[in-house]
Amino acid sequence: MAHDLSHLSPEYLAFWQERHLCTLTTLRPDGSPHVVPVGVTYDHDQRVARVITNRQSRKIAHVLRSAEEGGARVAVCQLDRARWATLEGLARVRTEPEAVADAVRRYAERYGRTPGPNPDRVLIEIAVDKALGRA
């Protein structure tokens, strides 16, 4: 079920604040989906979803491969029994220390733990343009 990003329900937004493991789907060079478990935070005011990860990960390689196209088309999804939510948009890799630190802070708020230091940590920032789900 598609949702209007300008009018997401309080229940839908609250679902993105609860502690849930999510998935990130990127596309491999051959067009096949690469789906991996991740933690995701969503800032509805900015319409931005964030995933922190290691700069050597395959998901980063997939996003960087599409950088010249304005970003990589990706989706993040979470579910809890019959409730589910997917956010789609264009992703880019951010390496600026302040952007990564902000993403780590948001992750700690949602997941109740701060990840250990990692000099290779980067941020996948998704400009969300579509919301789906039943939450």
PDB file of C-alpha atoms in Angstrom:
ATOM      1  CA  MET A   1       0.000   0.000   0.000  1.00  0.00           C
ATOM      2  CA  ALA A   2       1.493   3.362  -1.064  1.00  0.00           C
ATOM      3  CA  HIS A   3       1.468   6.335   1.299  1.00  0.00           C
ATOM      4  CA  ASP A   4       1.605  10.069   0.658  1.00  0.00           C
ATOM      5  CA  LEU A   5       4.953  11.237   2.099  1.00  0.00           C
ATOM      6  CA  SER A   6       3.355  14.549   3.066  1.00  0.00           C
ATOM      7  CA  HIS A   7       0.694  12.814   5.157  1.00  0.00           C
ATOM      8  CA  LEU A   8       2.230   9.750   6.786  1.00  0.00           C
ATOM      9  CA  SER A   9       0.149   8.522   9.692  1.00  0.00           C
ATOM     10  CA  PRO A  10       1.384   8.837  13.275  1.00  0.00           C
ATOM     11  CA  GLU A  11       1.377   5.023  13.446  1.00  0.00           C
ATOM     12  CA  TYR A  12       3.602   4.734  10.367  1.00  0.00           C
ATOM     13  CA  LEU A  13       6.068   7.284  11.734  1.00  0.00           C
ATOM     14  CA  ALA A  14       6.061   5.665  15.184  1.00  0.00           C
ATOM     15  CA  PHE A  15       6.851   2.316  13.565  1.00  0.00           C
ATOM     16  CA  TRP A  16      10.081   3.864  12.217  1.00  0.00           C
ATOM     17  CA  GLN A  17      11.030   4.867  15.778  1.00  0.00           C
ATOM     18  CA  GLU A  18      10.602   1.376  17.256  1.00  0.00           C
ATOM     19  CA  ARG A  19      13.591  -0.942  17.501  1.00  0.00           C
ATOM     20  CA  HIS A  20      13.416  -3.221  14.434  1.00  0.00           C
ATOM     21  CA  LEU A  21      16.027  -4.878  12.296  1.00  0.00           C
ATOM     22  CA  CYS A  22      15.659  -3.708   8.713  1.00  0.00           C
ATOM     23  CA  THR A  23      16.899  -4.667   5.279  1.00  0.00           C
ATOM     24  CA  LEU A  24      18.605  -2.578   2.637  1.00  0.00           C
ATOM     25  CA  THR A  25      18.190  -3.557  -0.989  1.00  0.00           C
ATOM     26  CA  THR A  26      20.736  -2.318  -3.527  1.00  0.00           C
ATOM     27  CA  LEU A  27      21.334  -3.486  -7.075  1.00  0.00           C
ATOM     28  CA  ARG A  28      24.356  -5.447  -8.209  1.00  0.00           C
ATOM     29  CA  PRO A  29      26.023  -4.560 -11.531  1.00  0.00           C
ATOM     30  CA  ASP A  30      23.965  -7.282 -13.249  1.00  0.00           C
ATOM     31  CA  GLY A  31      20.735  -5.732 -11.922  1.00  0.00           C
ATOM     32  CA  SER A  32      19.986  -8.474  -9.390  1.00  0.00           C
ATOM     33  CA  PRO A  33      18.975  -7.406  -5.869  1.00  0.00           C
ATOM     34  CA  HIS A  34      21.454  -7.482  -2.989  1.00  0.00           C
ATOM     35  CA  VAL A  35      19.529  -7.580   0.317  1.00  0.00           C
ATOM     36  CA  VAL A  36      21.310  -7.247   3.662  1.00  0.00           C
ATOM     37  CA  PRO A  37      20.238  -6.683   7.276  1.00  0.00           C
ATOM     38  CA  VAL A  38      20.913  -3.170   8.585  1.00  0.00           C
ATOM     39  CA  GLY A  39      19.817  -0.628  11.143  1.00  0.00           C
ATOM     40  CA  VAL A  40      17.940   2.325   9.657  1.00  0.00           C
ATOM     41  CA  THR A  41      16.851   5.682  10.991  1.00  0.00           C
ATOM     42  CA  TYR A  42      14.255   7.863   9.305  1.00  0.00           C
ATOM     43  CA  ASP A  43      13.931  11.643   9.594  1.00  0.00           C
ATOM     44  CA  HIS A  44      10.485  12.444   8.257  1.00  0.00           C
ATOM     45  CA  ASP A  45      11.018  16.230   8.335  1.00  0.00           C
ATOM     46  CA  GLN A  46      14.030  15.910   6.036  1.00  0.00           C
ATOM     47  CA  ARG A  47      12.648  12.816   4.236  1.00  0.00           C
ATOM     48  CA  VAL A  48      15.985  11.114   4.766  1.00  0.00           C
ATOM     49  CA  ALA A  49      16.735   7.554   5.817  1.00  0.00           C
ATOM     50  CA  ARG A  50      20.228   6.743   7.090  1.00  0.00           C
ATOM     51  CA  VAL A  51      22.277   3.553   7.251  1.00  0.00           C
ATOM     52  CA  ILE A  52      25.738   3.453   8.809  1.00  0.00           C
ATOM     53  CA  THR A  53      28.180   0.874   7.488  1.00  0.00           C
ATOM     54  CA  ASN A  54      31.776   0.087   6.634  1.00  0.00           C
ATOM     55  CA  ARG A  55      33.259   1.800   3.588  1.00  0.00           C
ATOM     56  CA  GLN A  56      34.483  -1.543   2.168  1.00  0.00           C
ATOM     57  CA  SER A  57      31.022  -3.163   2.159  1.00  0.00           C
ATOM     58  CA  ARG A  58      29.339  -4.399  -1.015  1.00  0.00           C
ATOM     59  CA  LYS A  59      26.379  -2.093  -0.382  1.00  0.00           C
ATOM     60  CA  ILE A  60      28.715   0.907  -0.550  1.00  0.00           C
ATOM     61  CA  ALA A  61      30.222  -0.375  -3.807  1.00  0.00           C
ATOM     62  CA  HIS A  62      26.722  -0.732  -5.269  1.00  0.00           C
ATOM     63  CA  VAL A  63      25.725   2.809  -4.258  1.00  0.00           C
ATOM     64  CA  LEU A  64      29.002   4.321  -5.509  1.00  0.00           C
ATOM     65  CA  ARG A  65      28.656   2.547  -8.864  1.00  0.00           C
ATOM     66  CA  SER A  66      25.491   4.568  -9.497  1.00  0.00           C
ATOM     67  CA  ALA A  67      26.801   7.902  -8.175  1.00  0.00           C
ATOM     68  CA  GLU A  68      27.153   9.432 -11.640  1.00  0.00           C
ATOM     69  CA  GLU A  69      23.446   8.733 -12.220  1.00  0.00           C
ATOM     70  CA  GLY A  70      22.409  11.012  -9.346  1.00  0.00           C
ATOM     71  CA  GLY A  71      22.392   8.235  -6.791  1.00  0.00           C
ATOM     72  CA  ALA A  72      21.514   4.601  -6.508  1.00  0.00           C
ATOM     73  CA  ARG A  73      17.888   3.506  -6.330  1.00  0.00           C
ATOM     74  CA  VAL A  74      17.500   1.586  -3.039  1.00  0.00           C
ATOM     75  CA  ALA A  75      14.866   0.429  -0.581  1.00  0.00           C
ATOM     76  CA  VAL A  76      14.894  -0.094   3.175  1.00  0.00           C
ATOM     77  CA  CYS A  77      12.253  -2.276   4.770  1.00  0.00           C
ATOM     78  CA  GLN A  78      11.204  -3.459   8.211  1.00  0.00           C
ATOM     79  CA  LEU A  79       8.467  -5.744   9.445  1.00  0.00           C
ATOM     80  CA  ASP A  80       6.824  -6.885  12.628  1.00  0.00           C
ATOM     81  CA  ARG A  81       4.236  -9.626  12.138  1.00  0.00           C
ATOM     82  CA  ALA A  82       1.579  -8.097   9.873  1.00  0.00           C
ATOM     83  CA  ARG A  83       3.052  -4.576  10.086  1.00  0.00           C
ATOM     84  CA  TRP A  84       5.600  -3.600   7.481  1.00  0.00           C
ATOM     85  CA  ALA A  85       7.072  -0.432   6.029  1.00  0.00           C
ATOM     86  CA  THR A  86       9.316   0.268   3.063  1.00  0.00           C
ATOM     87  CA  LEU A  87      11.041   3.526   2.165  1.00  0.00           C
ATOM     88  CA  GLU A  88      12.496   3.977  -1.313  1.00  0.00           C
ATOM     89  CA  GLY A  89      14.714   6.662  -2.770  1.00  0.00           C
ATOM     90  CA  LEU A  90      18.072   7.689  -4.163  1.00  0.00           C
ATOM     91  CA  ALA A  91      21.104   6.880  -2.031  1.00  0.00           C
ATOM     92  CA  ARG A  92      24.486   8.507  -1.852  1.00  0.00           C
ATOM     93  CA  VAL A  93      27.517   7.830   0.296  1.00  0.00           C
ATOM     94  CA  ARG A  94      28.501  10.476   2.849  1.00  0.00           C
ATOM     95  CA  THR A  95      31.921  10.476   4.502  1.00  0.00           C
ATOM     96  CA  GLU A  96      31.947  13.840   6.293  1.00  0.00           C
ATOM     97  CA  PRO A  97      32.711  13.208   9.993  1.00  0.00           C
ATOM     98  CA  GLU A  98      29.834  15.409  11.200  1.00  0.00           C
ATOM     99  CA  ALA A  99      27.286  13.632   8.969  1.00  0.00           C
ATOM    100  CA  VAL A 100      28.529  10.200  10.080  1.00  0.00           C
ATOM    101  CA  ALA A 101      28.503  11.276  13.761  1.00  0.00           C
ATOM    102  CA  ASP A 102      24.930  12.540  13.409  1.00  0.00           C
ATOM    103  CA  ALA A 103      23.893   9.212  11.855  1.00  0.00           C
ATOM    104  CA  VAL A 104      25.567   7.304  14.705  1.00  0.00           C
ATOM    105  CA  ARG A 105      23.701   9.479  17.240  1.00  0.00           C
ATOM    106  CA  ARG A 106      20.391   8.776  15.511  1.00  0.00           C
ATOM    107  CA  TYR A 107      21.177   5.052  15.410  1.00  0.00           C
ATOM    108  CA  ALA A 108      21.940   5.092  19.156  1.00  0.00           C
ATOM    109  CA  GLU A 109      18.592   6.806  19.844  1.00  0.00           C
ATOM    110  CA  ARG A 110      16.607   4.257  17.880  1.00  0.00           C
ATOM    111  CA  TYR A 111      18.488   1.085  18.774  1.00  0.00           C
ATOM    112  CA  GLY A 112      19.487   1.889  22.353  1.00  0.00           C
ATOM    113  CA  ARG A 113      23.213   1.362  21.853  1.00  0.00           C
ATOM    114  CA  THR A 114      26.079   3.342  20.432  1.00  0.00           C
ATOM    115  CA  PRO A 115      28.234   1.470  17.919  1.00  0.00           C
ATOM    116  CA  GLY A 116      31.911   1.239  18.803  1.00  0.00           C
ATOM    117  CA  PRO A 117      34.407   3.490  17.082  1.00  0.00           C
ATOM    118  CA  ASN A 118      35.129   2.576  13.476  1.00  0.00           C
ATOM    119  CA  PRO A 119      37.459   4.741  11.354  1.00  0.00           C
ATOM    120  CA  ASP A 120      36.009   3.095   8.218  1.00  0.00           C
ATOM    121  CA  ARG A 121      32.394   3.972   9.041  1.00  0.00           C
ATOM    122  CA  VAL A 122      30.461   5.858   6.380  1.00  0.00           C
ATOM    123  CA  LEU A 123      26.850   6.797   5.855  1.00  0.00           C
ATOM    124  CA  ILE A 124      24.364   5.792   3.207  1.00  0.00           C
ATOM    125  CA  GLU A 125      21.931   8.688   3.022  1.00  0.00           C
ATOM    126  CA  ILE A 126      18.670   8.022   1.206  1.00  0.00           C
ATOM    127  CA  ALA A 127      16.526  10.852  -0.160  1.00  0.00           C
ATOM    128  CA  VAL A 128      13.165   9.163   0.378  1.00  0.00           C
ATOM    129  CA  ASP A 129      10.618   9.662  -2.393  1.00  0.00           C
ATOM    130  CA  LYS A 130       8.253   6.745  -1.779  1.00  0.00           C
ATOM    131  CA  ALA A 131       6.696   5.115   1.279  1.00  0.00           C
ATOM    132  CA  LEU A 132       4.867   1.799   1.275  1.00  0.00           C
ATOM    133  CA  GLY A 133       3.503  -0.390   3.995  1.00  0.00           C
ATOM    134  CA  ARG A 134       0.875  -1.336   6.496  1.00  0.00           C
ATOM    135  CA  ALA A 135       1.765  -0.058   9.928  1.00  0.00           C
TER     136      ALA A 135
END
